[in-house]
Amino acid sequence: MIVIEGCAIATVDADGTEYPSGHLAVDGDRIVAVGPGPYPGEGERVDGSGCLATPGLVNTHHHLYQWATRGLAQQENLFGWLTELYPVWARLDDEVVAATTAAGLGWLALSGCTTSTDHHYVYPAGAGDLMAAQVAAAGEIGLRFHPCRGSMDLGASAGGLPPDEVVEDTEAALIATEEAIDRFHDPSPGAMVRIAVAPCSPFSVTAKLMSESAVLARRRGVRLHTHLAETAEEERYCREKFGCTPVEYAERLGWLGDDVWLAHAVHLDESAVAAFGATGTGVAHCPSSNARLGAGVAPVPDLLAAGAPVGLGVDGAASQEGGQLGAELRMALYAARLRGGHDALTARQALSLGTMGGARCLGRAGELGSLAPGKLADVALWRIDDLGHAGIDDPVAALVFGPPATVELLLVGGRPVVERGELRTADTRELARRGVRAHERLVK
């Protein structure tokens, strides 16, 4: 039993319950009590004074292998950035993927993230067992992990964007995707690893792979993920190739539904927003990456008003070198206000995007995303009495408007992963060294 006491608590439950000073009790991997004041029972006490407890953050979109290619293609839009980096990524192997996954997830943990997806879609011939490398690295760091088995089968010679050497045969990609589900997907309550099916994008995947991936995912009871409506260039591509918008194309192929979450969704018209809301299609909002590539700002307030699930994503480290999910809370707030005005999004809505919104996108709202008895003990305890935050009376505003807060304690299933701002499951210096070696193997 672990008992955190004396902290402010934002439960992010449906009623928005908060306590200015309260307790949170954990037994095993589950929360057993949340409430005001001290906890009346026994347990190992954690002094939470000066801190805010929230649900652990949920990262809904990433490309962890890109940790090895940060800082490149600095002035490019999405298509130019991809064109420059595809040949570099063609040299990926399981050693690089293991190192980058561990580094990226360790860094996420230090920013309050307890659950992360990853969308890996580059599988060069002879690269080794990349999914196994990722799952093992996630186990090392201790985060809950939802890797998406990505794929590309539309090379440049067939009218796609990626060079032919980084795409797969359609049937081989489908077989490998189902094998990933067989080997790694855990449908049981409290699962640490779940697999999603994730062909890459309309400009790198054939309609056959998109539609058959949807059939495969629904036959196996797993979720679907892809990039959609990220840039104006993608919009033009879809209109020229398919005679419709990206969202209309996705709908045609069976890619709208409450088992789908889509990365970016920046360029949506009113009918697309309404379709996402009506079908329960989720969105992984990646404001920093969209800003880095000049893609635009997703209509997050409109999506929320329509009832669509919206979570936050850091996106790949090559298009968002910061890689910290805690900082995306503020970025999401600012981006929404740049697009929609001063009252477009509140601090509490931003926190909800990073917690319950992400849990909804991943189909785990019953287990993650809020602090309540019976839910998994994925908890972030943030220090908000330091120089950067002291004097901001509202603890949620301190977290969201203030500078990135130090994580005093991060629990994943009740297990400490971060304590007093330090990663406890791996040596960050060794993670950095491995990341540098991975970078040098690919780039130098």
Short mmCIF file of C-alpha atoms in Angstrom, two decimals:
data_model
loop_
_atom_site.label_atom_id
_atom_site.label_comp_id
_atom_site.label_asym_id
_atom_site.label_seq_id
_atom_site.Cartn_x
_atom_site.Cartn_y
_atom_site.Cartn_z
CA MET A 1 0.00 0.00 0.00
CA ILE A 2 1.32 3.42 -1.04
CA VAL A 3 -0.43 6.51 0.33
CA ILE A 4 0.24 9.97 -1.13
CA GLU A 5 -0.98 12.68 1.25
CA GLY A 6 -1.05 16.44 1.55
CA CYS A 7 -1.10 17.18 -2.17
CA ALA A 8 -3.56 18.98 -4.39
CA ILE A 9 -5.44 16.45 -6.51
CA ALA A 10 -7.05 16.85 -9.94
CA THR A 11 -8.88 13.59 -10.56
CA VAL A 12 -9.98 14.48 -14.14
CA ASP A 13 -13.14 12.46 -13.53
CA ALA A 14 -16.43 13.25 -15.27
CA ASP A 15 -17.37 15.72 -12.52
CA GLY A 16 -14.00 17.47 -12.52
CA THR A 17 -13.47 16.58 -8.86
CA GLU A 18 -10.48 18.32 -7.24
CA TYR A 19 -9.10 18.51 -3.71
CA PRO A 20 -6.88 21.38 -2.52
CA SER A 21 -5.28 18.94 -0.04
CA GLY A 22 -6.07 15.27 -0.20
CA HIS A 23 -4.92 11.68 -0.32
CA LEU A 24 -4.53 8.93 -2.88
CA ALA A 25 -4.06 5.32 -1.80
CA VAL A 26 -2.69 2.54 -4.02
CA ASP A 27 -2.79 -1.18 -3.33
CA GLY A 28 -0.91 -3.30 -5.86
CA ASP A 29 -1.62 -1.98 -9.34
CA ARG A 30 -4.93 -0.29 -8.48
CA ILE A 31 -6.12 2.91 -6.83
CA VAL A 32 -8.20 2.09 -3.74
CA ALA A 33 -9.01 5.55 -2.39
CA VAL A 34 -8.99 9.21 -3.43
CA GLY A 35 -10.34 11.97 -1.25
CA PRO A 36 -9.83 15.07 0.88
CA GLY A 37 -7.55 15.27 3.90
CA PRO A 38 -5.41 12.46 5.32
CA TYR A 39 -6.00 8.79 4.52
CA PRO A 40 -7.50 7.00 7.53
CA GLY A 41 -5.88 3.64 6.82
CA GLU A 42 -2.37 2.21 6.93
CA GLY A 43 0.30 2.27 4.23
CA GLU A 44 3.69 3.62 3.24
CA ARG A 45 3.31 7.39 3.32
CA VAL A 46 4.53 9.72 0.58
CA ASP A 47 4.60 13.40 1.52
CA GLY A 48 2.81 15.19 -1.30
CA SER A 49 2.99 18.69 0.12
CA GLY A 50 3.82 21.26 -2.53
CA CYS A 51 2.66 18.89 -5.27
CA LEU A 52 -0.27 18.22 -7.58
CA ALA A 53 -1.42 14.65 -8.25
CA THR A 54 -2.99 13.92 -11.63
CA PRO A 55 -3.56 10.83 -13.73
CA GLY A 56 -0.42 9.81 -15.59
CA LEU A 57 -0.28 11.39 -19.02
CA VAL A 58 -1.15 9.31 -22.11
CA ASN A 59 0.88 9.84 -25.28
CA THR A 60 -1.25 9.00 -28.31
CA HIS A 61 1.27 9.43 -31.14
CA HIS A 62 5.02 8.93 -31.48
CA HIS A 63 7.74 7.59 -33.77
CA LEU A 64 10.40 6.56 -31.28
CA TYR A 65 12.96 5.47 -33.87
CA GLN A 66 13.24 9.12 -34.91
CA TRP A 67 15.16 9.84 -31.70
CA ALA A 68 18.24 8.98 -33.79
CA THR A 69 17.51 11.66 -36.42
CA ARG A 70 16.68 14.75 -34.40
CA GLY A 71 17.72 18.18 -35.63
CA LEU A 72 17.63 17.36 -39.35
CA ALA A 73 15.54 18.88 -42.17
CA GLN A 74 15.01 21.95 -40.03
CA GLN A 75 13.33 24.19 -42.63
CA GLU A 76 11.19 21.63 -44.48
CA ASN A 77 7.47 21.02 -44.63
CA LEU A 78 6.20 17.48 -44.08
CA PHE A 79 6.79 16.15 -47.60
CA GLY A 80 10.26 17.71 -47.85
CA TRP A 81 11.16 16.52 -44.36
CA LEU A 82 10.08 12.95 -45.20
CA THR A 83 11.91 12.98 -48.52
CA GLU A 84 15.14 13.97 -46.77
CA LEU A 85 14.81 11.43 -43.97
CA TYR A 86 13.43 8.31 -45.68
CA PRO A 87 16.89 7.31 -47.00
CA VAL A 88 18.39 7.70 -43.53
CA TRP A 89 15.65 5.58 -41.94
CA ALA A 90 16.31 2.86 -44.54
CA ARG A 91 19.37 1.97 -42.40
CA LEU A 92 17.31 1.16 -39.29
CA ASP A 93 17.91 -2.11 -37.46
CA ASP A 94 16.83 -3.70 -34.18
CA GLU A 95 19.77 -2.26 -32.23
CA VAL A 96 18.91 1.29 -33.27
CA VAL A 97 15.22 0.71 -32.55
CA ALA A 98 15.93 -0.71 -29.08
CA ALA A 99 18.14 2.25 -28.17
CA THR A 100 15.75 4.90 -29.46
CA THR A 101 12.69 3.30 -27.89
CA ALA A 102 14.35 3.18 -24.48
CA ALA A 103 15.63 6.75 -24.75
CA GLY A 104 12.33 8.17 -25.95
CA LEU A 105 10.23 6.36 -23.36
CA GLY A 106 12.64 7.25 -20.55
CA TRP A 107 12.38 10.90 -21.55
CA LEU A 108 8.59 10.67 -21.69
CA ALA A 109 8.49 9.19 -18.19
CA LEU A 110 10.42 12.18 -16.89
CA SER A 111 7.67 14.40 -18.31
CA GLY A 112 4.82 12.62 -16.49
CA CYS A 113 3.84 10.08 -19.14
CA THR A 114 2.73 6.63 -17.96
CA THR A 115 1.30 5.22 -21.21
CA SER A 116 2.64 5.71 -24.71
CA THR A 117 1.85 4.53 -28.16
CA ASP A 118 4.41 4.23 -30.92
CA HIS A 119 3.80 4.17 -34.66
CA HIS A 120 6.66 2.30 -36.31
CA TYR A 121 6.18 1.95 -40.05
CA VAL A 122 9.72 1.57 -41.51
CA TYR A 123 10.75 -2.08 -41.84
CA PRO A 124 13.86 -2.35 -44.03
CA ALA A 125 14.80 -5.81 -45.26
CA GLY A 126 17.14 -7.58 -42.84
CA ALA A 127 16.56 -5.07 -40.03
CA GLY A 128 15.79 -7.75 -37.43
CA ASP A 129 12.86 -8.14 -35.06
CA LEU A 130 11.93 -4.51 -34.59
CA MET A 131 8.67 -4.99 -32.70
CA ALA A 132 10.33 -7.35 -30.21
CA ALA A 133 13.09 -4.78 -29.68
CA GLN A 134 10.49 -2.13 -28.90
CA VAL A 135 8.47 -4.25 -26.51
CA ALA A 136 11.60 -5.28 -24.62
CA ALA A 137 12.77 -1.66 -24.33
CA ALA A 138 9.37 -0.55 -23.04
CA GLY A 139 9.55 -3.30 -20.42
CA GLU A 140 12.95 -2.00 -19.38
CA ILE A 141 11.66 1.54 -18.83
CA GLY A 142 8.38 0.39 -17.27
CA LEU A 143 5.80 2.40 -19.20
CA ARG A 144 2.51 1.01 -20.39
CA PHE A 145 3.01 0.54 -24.14
CA HIS A 146 0.65 0.50 -27.13
CA PRO A 147 2.92 -0.07 -30.15
CA CYS A 148 1.24 0.26 -33.54
CA ARG A 149 2.44 -2.11 -36.25
CA GLY A 150 2.78 0.35 -39.09
CA SER A 151 3.36 -0.37 -42.76
CA MET A 152 3.97 1.24 -46.15
CA ASP A 153 3.38 -0.47 -49.51
CA LEU A 154 3.12 2.49 -51.90
CA GLY A 155 6.59 3.37 -53.11
CA ALA A 156 7.69 6.20 -55.38
CA SER A 157 7.57 4.03 -58.49
CA ALA A 158 3.84 3.45 -57.88
CA GLY A 159 3.02 7.09 -57.16
CA GLY A 160 3.71 7.17 -53.43
CA LEU A 161 6.10 9.42 -51.51
CA PRO A 162 8.55 6.94 -49.88
CA PRO A 163 11.40 5.38 -51.89
CA ASP A 164 10.78 1.79 -52.92
CA GLU A 165 13.48 0.41 -50.62
CA VAL A 166 11.53 1.26 -47.47
CA VAL A 167 8.13 -0.15 -48.47
CA GLU A 168 6.81 -3.69 -47.94
CA ASP A 169 4.79 -6.07 -50.05
CA THR A 170 1.10 -5.68 -49.20
CA GLU A 171 0.47 -9.27 -48.17
CA ALA A 172 3.74 -9.47 -46.25
CA ALA A 173 2.79 -6.36 -44.28
CA LEU A 174 -0.61 -7.81 -43.38
CA ILE A 175 0.93 -11.11 -42.31
CA ALA A 176 3.56 -9.36 -40.19
CA THR A 177 0.87 -7.21 -38.58
CA GLU A 178 -1.18 -10.22 -37.56
CA GLU A 179 1.95 -11.91 -36.24
CA ALA A 180 2.60 -8.87 -34.04
CA ILE A 181 -0.91 -9.22 -32.59
CA ASP A 182 -0.35 -12.94 -31.98
CA ARG A 183 2.98 -12.38 -30.23
CA PHE A 184 2.48 -9.24 -28.20
CA HIS A 185 -1.15 -8.11 -27.83
CA ASP A 186 -2.56 -8.56 -24.33
CA PRO A 187 -6.33 -7.96 -24.19
CA SER A 188 -6.57 -8.64 -20.45
CA PRO A 189 -7.40 -5.95 -17.86
CA GLY A 190 -4.34 -4.04 -16.71
CA ALA A 191 -2.35 -5.01 -19.79
CA MET A 192 1.09 -3.45 -20.19
CA VAL A 193 1.26 -4.09 -23.95
CA ARG A 194 -1.45 -3.79 -26.58
CA ILE A 195 -1.00 -3.75 -30.34
CA ALA A 196 -2.78 -1.55 -32.88
CA VAL A 197 -2.91 -1.84 -36.67
CA ALA A 198 -1.44 1.23 -38.33
CA PRO A 199 -0.73 1.59 -42.07
CA CYS A 200 1.15 4.84 -42.39
CA SER A 201 -0.73 7.42 -44.49
CA PRO A 202 -2.74 7.98 -47.69
CA PHE A 203 0.42 8.94 -49.59
CA SER A 204 2.46 5.87 -48.57
CA VAL A 205 -0.16 3.09 -48.42
CA THR A 206 -2.42 1.54 -51.06
CA ALA A 207 -6.18 1.51 -50.68
CA LYS A 208 -5.96 -2.29 -50.49
CA LEU A 209 -3.65 -2.20 -47.48
CA MET A 210 -5.78 0.44 -45.77
CA SER A 211 -9.06 -1.44 -46.22
CA GLU A 212 -7.66 -4.91 -45.45
CA SER A 213 -5.91 -3.55 -42.36
CA ALA A 214 -9.28 -2.32 -41.10
CA VAL A 215 -10.79 -5.75 -41.69
CA LEU A 216 -7.85 -7.41 -39.91
CA ALA A 217 -8.04 -5.12 -36.89
CA ARG A 218 -11.76 -5.63 -36.43
CA ARG A 219 -11.47 -9.37 -36.87
CA ARG A 220 -8.82 -9.45 -34.12
CA GLY A 221 -10.46 -6.88 -31.84
CA VAL A 222 -7.62 -4.34 -31.87
CA ARG A 223 -7.58 -0.64 -32.64
CA LEU A 224 -6.69 1.25 -35.82
CA HIS A 225 -4.33 4.19 -36.21
CA THR A 226 -2.91 6.23 -39.09
CA HIS A 227 -1.91 9.77 -40.08
CA LEU A 228 -4.67 11.83 -41.65
CA ALA A 229 -5.30 15.41 -42.78
CA GLU A 230 -1.95 16.64 -41.47
CA THR A 231 -1.01 19.13 -44.19
CA ALA A 232 -2.36 21.13 -47.11
CA GLU A 233 -0.09 19.04 -49.37
CA GLU A 234 -1.85 15.87 -48.23
CA GLU A 235 -5.21 17.48 -48.96
CA ARG A 236 -4.07 18.28 -52.52
CA TYR A 237 -2.62 14.79 -52.96
CA CYS A 238 -5.91 13.13 -51.96
CA ARG A 239 -8.00 15.39 -54.17
CA GLU A 240 -5.72 14.71 -57.15
CA LYS A 241 -5.36 10.95 -56.59
CA PHE A 242 -8.72 10.00 -55.13
CA GLY A 243 -11.03 12.87 -55.98
CA CYS A 244 -11.92 13.57 -52.35
CA THR A 245 -10.61 14.93 -49.05
CA PRO A 246 -8.46 12.77 -46.76
CA VAL A 247 -11.41 12.27 -44.38
CA GLU A 248 -13.74 11.27 -47.20
CA TYR A 249 -11.08 8.81 -48.38
CA ALA A 250 -10.73 7.34 -44.89
CA GLU A 251 -14.49 6.96 -44.57
CA ARG A 252 -14.65 5.23 -47.95
CA LEU A 253 -12.10 2.65 -46.73
CA GLY A 254 -13.82 1.94 -43.39
CA TRP A 255 -11.49 4.11 -41.34
CA LEU A 256 -13.94 6.09 -39.23
CA GLY A 257 -15.25 4.57 -36.01
CA ASP A 258 -14.89 4.39 -32.26
CA ASP A 259 -12.04 1.89 -32.66
CA VAL A 260 -9.97 4.39 -34.69
CA TRP A 261 -7.76 7.27 -33.65
CA LEU A 262 -6.04 9.44 -36.25
CA ALA A 263 -2.89 11.51 -35.90
CA HIS A 264 -3.06 15.26 -36.54
CA ALA A 265 -6.45 15.97 -38.20
CA VAL A 266 -5.34 19.54 -38.83
CA HIS A 267 -7.18 20.22 -42.08
CA LEU A 268 -10.82 19.40 -41.34
CA ASP A 269 -13.91 21.11 -42.65
CA GLU A 270 -17.17 21.26 -40.70
CA SER A 271 -18.47 18.04 -42.20
CA ALA A 272 -15.30 16.18 -41.22
CA VAL A 273 -15.52 17.42 -37.63
CA ALA A 274 -19.15 16.32 -37.51
CA ALA A 275 -18.23 12.88 -38.89
CA PHE A 276 -15.54 12.40 -36.24
CA GLY A 277 -18.03 13.30 -33.53
CA ALA A 278 -20.83 11.12 -34.91
CA THR A 279 -18.58 8.06 -35.29
CA GLY A 280 -16.48 8.51 -32.15
CA THR A 281 -13.28 8.68 -34.20
CA GLY A 282 -10.40 9.85 -32.03
CA VAL A 283 -7.67 12.38 -32.77
CA ALA A 284 -4.06 12.45 -31.59
CA HIS A 285 -3.37 16.19 -31.40
CA CYS A 286 0.34 16.99 -31.87
CA PRO A 287 0.59 20.78 -31.59
CA SER A 288 4.38 21.12 -31.31
CA SER A 289 5.11 18.87 -34.27
CA ASN A 290 2.47 20.64 -36.34
CA ALA A 291 4.13 23.95 -35.47
CA ARG A 292 7.64 22.65 -36.23
CA LEU A 293 6.58 21.56 -39.72
CA GLY A 294 4.29 24.54 -40.31
CA ALA A 295 1.31 22.23 -40.84
CA GLY A 296 -1.31 24.31 -39.05
CA VAL A 297 -3.45 23.96 -35.93
CA ALA A 298 -6.07 21.24 -35.45
CA PRO A 299 -9.61 22.43 -34.62
CA VAL A 300 -9.52 20.87 -31.16
CA PRO A 301 -12.33 22.93 -29.54
CA ASP A 302 -14.63 22.07 -32.45
CA LEU A 303 -13.78 18.38 -32.18
CA LEU A 304 -14.45 18.41 -28.43
CA ALA A 305 -17.76 20.19 -28.97
CA ALA A 306 -18.70 17.50 -31.52
CA GLY A 307 -17.95 14.77 -28.97
CA ALA A 308 -14.84 13.31 -30.63
CA PRO A 309 -12.15 11.89 -28.34
CA VAL A 310 -9.00 14.03 -28.51
CA GLY A 311 -5.69 13.11 -26.90
CA LEU A 312 -2.20 14.57 -27.03
CA GLY A 313 0.87 13.27 -28.84
CA VAL A 314 4.48 14.40 -28.88
CA ASP A 315 4.91 12.89 -32.38
CA GLY A 316 8.26 11.65 -33.65
CA ALA A 317 11.42 13.11 -32.19
CA ALA A 318 12.63 14.23 -35.63
CA SER A 319 9.68 16.62 -35.97
CA GLN A 320 9.40 17.50 -32.27
CA GLU A 321 12.81 17.32 -30.70
CA GLY A 322 11.49 18.28 -27.25
CA GLY A 323 9.73 14.93 -26.87
CA GLN A 324 8.10 15.77 -23.52
CA LEU A 325 4.39 15.23 -23.06
CA GLY A 326 4.00 17.50 -20.03
CA ALA A 327 5.01 20.49 -22.15
CA GLU A 328 2.33 19.63 -24.72
CA LEU A 329 -0.36 20.62 -22.20
CA ARG A 330 0.64 24.26 -22.50
CA MET A 331 1.33 24.00 -26.23
CA ALA A 332 -2.17 22.60 -26.83
CA LEU A 333 -3.68 25.45 -24.83
CA TYR A 334 -1.71 28.10 -26.71
CA ALA A 335 -2.35 26.58 -30.14
CA ALA A 336 -6.09 26.44 -29.52
CA ARG A 337 -6.12 30.08 -28.48
CA LEU A 338 -4.03 31.15 -31.47
CA ARG A 339 -6.63 29.54 -33.69
CA GLY A 340 -9.81 30.29 -31.80
CA GLY A 341 -9.22 33.17 -29.39
CA HIS A 342 -8.53 33.71 -25.71
CA ASP A 343 -11.27 31.40 -24.41
CA ALA A 344 -10.89 28.55 -26.92
CA LEU A 345 -9.46 26.08 -24.39
CA THR A 346 -9.04 26.07 -20.60
CA ALA A 347 -6.19 24.70 -18.52
CA ARG A 348 -8.42 21.89 -17.28
CA GLN A 349 -9.43 20.98 -20.79
CA ALA A 350 -5.75 20.81 -21.72
CA LEU A 351 -5.09 18.46 -18.78
CA SER A 352 -8.04 16.34 -19.85
CA LEU A 353 -6.59 16.05 -23.38
CA GLY A 354 -3.38 14.66 -21.89
CA THR A 355 -5.14 12.17 -19.63
CA MET A 356 -8.74 11.07 -20.22
CA GLY A 357 -8.70 12.17 -23.85
CA GLY A 358 -5.74 9.92 -24.52
CA ALA A 359 -7.28 7.04 -22.61
CA ARG A 360 -10.41 7.33 -24.75
CA CYS A 361 -8.35 7.29 -27.95
CA LEU A 362 -6.67 4.06 -26.84
CA GLY A 363 -9.91 2.43 -25.71
CA ARG A 364 -8.86 2.39 -22.05
CA ALA A 365 -11.06 5.03 -20.45
CA GLY A 366 -12.33 2.42 -18.01
CA GLU A 367 -8.82 1.82 -16.64
CA LEU A 368 -6.79 4.96 -17.29
CA GLY A 369 -7.16 8.72 -17.59
CA SER A 370 -8.63 9.64 -14.20
CA LEU A 371 -7.97 9.04 -10.52
CA ALA A 372 -10.70 6.87 -9.01
CA PRO A 373 -10.93 3.70 -6.91
CA GLY A 374 -10.61 0.62 -9.09
CA LYS A 375 -8.60 2.32 -11.82
CA LEU A 376 -5.02 1.43 -12.60
CA ALA A 377 -2.49 3.19 -10.38
CA ASP A 378 -0.90 5.26 -13.13
CA VAL A 379 -0.24 8.49 -11.26
CA ALA A 380 1.88 11.60 -11.79
CA LEU A 381 2.84 13.72 -8.78
CA TRP A 382 4.12 17.11 -9.96
CA ARG A 383 6.14 19.55 -7.87
CA ILE A 384 4.54 22.99 -8.07
CA ASP A 385 6.14 24.80 -5.13
CA ASP A 386 9.46 25.51 -6.84
CA LEU A 387 10.65 28.83 -8.21
CA GLY A 388 8.92 28.39 -11.54
CA HIS A 389 5.50 27.66 -10.06
CA ALA A 390 5.34 29.12 -6.54
CA GLY A 391 2.71 31.85 -6.24
CA ILE A 392 0.35 30.42 -8.85
CA ASP A 393 -2.57 29.65 -6.54
CA ASP A 394 -4.45 27.37 -8.94
CA PRO A 395 -2.46 24.10 -9.05
CA VAL A 396 -3.80 23.04 -12.45
CA ALA A 397 -2.94 26.45 -13.88
CA ALA A 398 0.53 26.10 -12.36
CA LEU A 399 1.01 22.81 -14.20
CA VAL A 400 -0.43 23.91 -17.55
CA PHE A 401 0.53 27.60 -17.81
CA GLY A 402 3.77 27.28 -15.88
CA PRO A 403 7.11 25.84 -17.01
CA PRO A 404 7.43 22.05 -17.32
CA ALA A 405 7.06 20.74 -13.78
CA THR A 406 9.41 18.28 -12.12
CA VAL A 407 7.86 14.86 -11.63
CA GLU A 408 8.21 14.10 -7.93
CA LEU A 409 6.78 10.60 -8.34
CA LEU A 410 5.51 8.61 -11.30
CA LEU A 411 3.67 5.36 -10.68
CA VAL A 412 2.82 2.89 -13.44
CA GLY A 413 0.58 0.17 -12.11
CA GLY A 414 1.72 1.19 -8.62
CA ARG A 415 5.40 0.77 -9.47
CA PRO A 416 7.67 3.82 -9.08
CA VAL A 417 9.29 4.72 -12.40
CA VAL A 418 10.35 8.28 -11.55
CA GLU A 419 11.21 9.60 -8.09
CA ARG A 420 12.27 13.16 -7.25
CA GLY A 421 12.80 13.97 -10.90
CA GLU A 422 15.03 10.97 -11.61
CA LEU A 423 14.32 7.89 -13.70
CA ARG A 424 14.54 4.82 -11.44
CA THR A 425 14.28 2.06 -14.04
CA ALA A 426 17.27 2.93 -16.22
CA ASP A 427 20.46 5.00 -16.20
CA THR A 428 19.72 8.15 -18.22
CA ARG A 429 23.40 8.63 -19.02
CA GLU A 430 23.53 5.17 -20.59
CA LEU A 431 20.29 5.87 -22.47
CA ALA A 432 21.91 9.03 -23.84
CA ARG A 433 25.07 7.16 -24.87
CA ARG A 434 23.02 4.51 -26.66
CA GLY A 435 21.01 7.22 -28.37
CA VAL A 436 24.19 8.89 -29.64
CA ARG A 437 25.48 5.58 -30.99
CA ALA A 438 22.18 5.03 -32.77
CA HIS A 439 22.37 8.51 -34.28
CA GLU A 440 25.93 7.98 -35.47
CA ARG A 441 25.05 4.64 -37.08
CA LEU A 442 22.25 6.21 -39.10
CA VAL A 443 23.53 9.69 -39.86
CA LYS A 444 27.33 9.55 -39.81
#
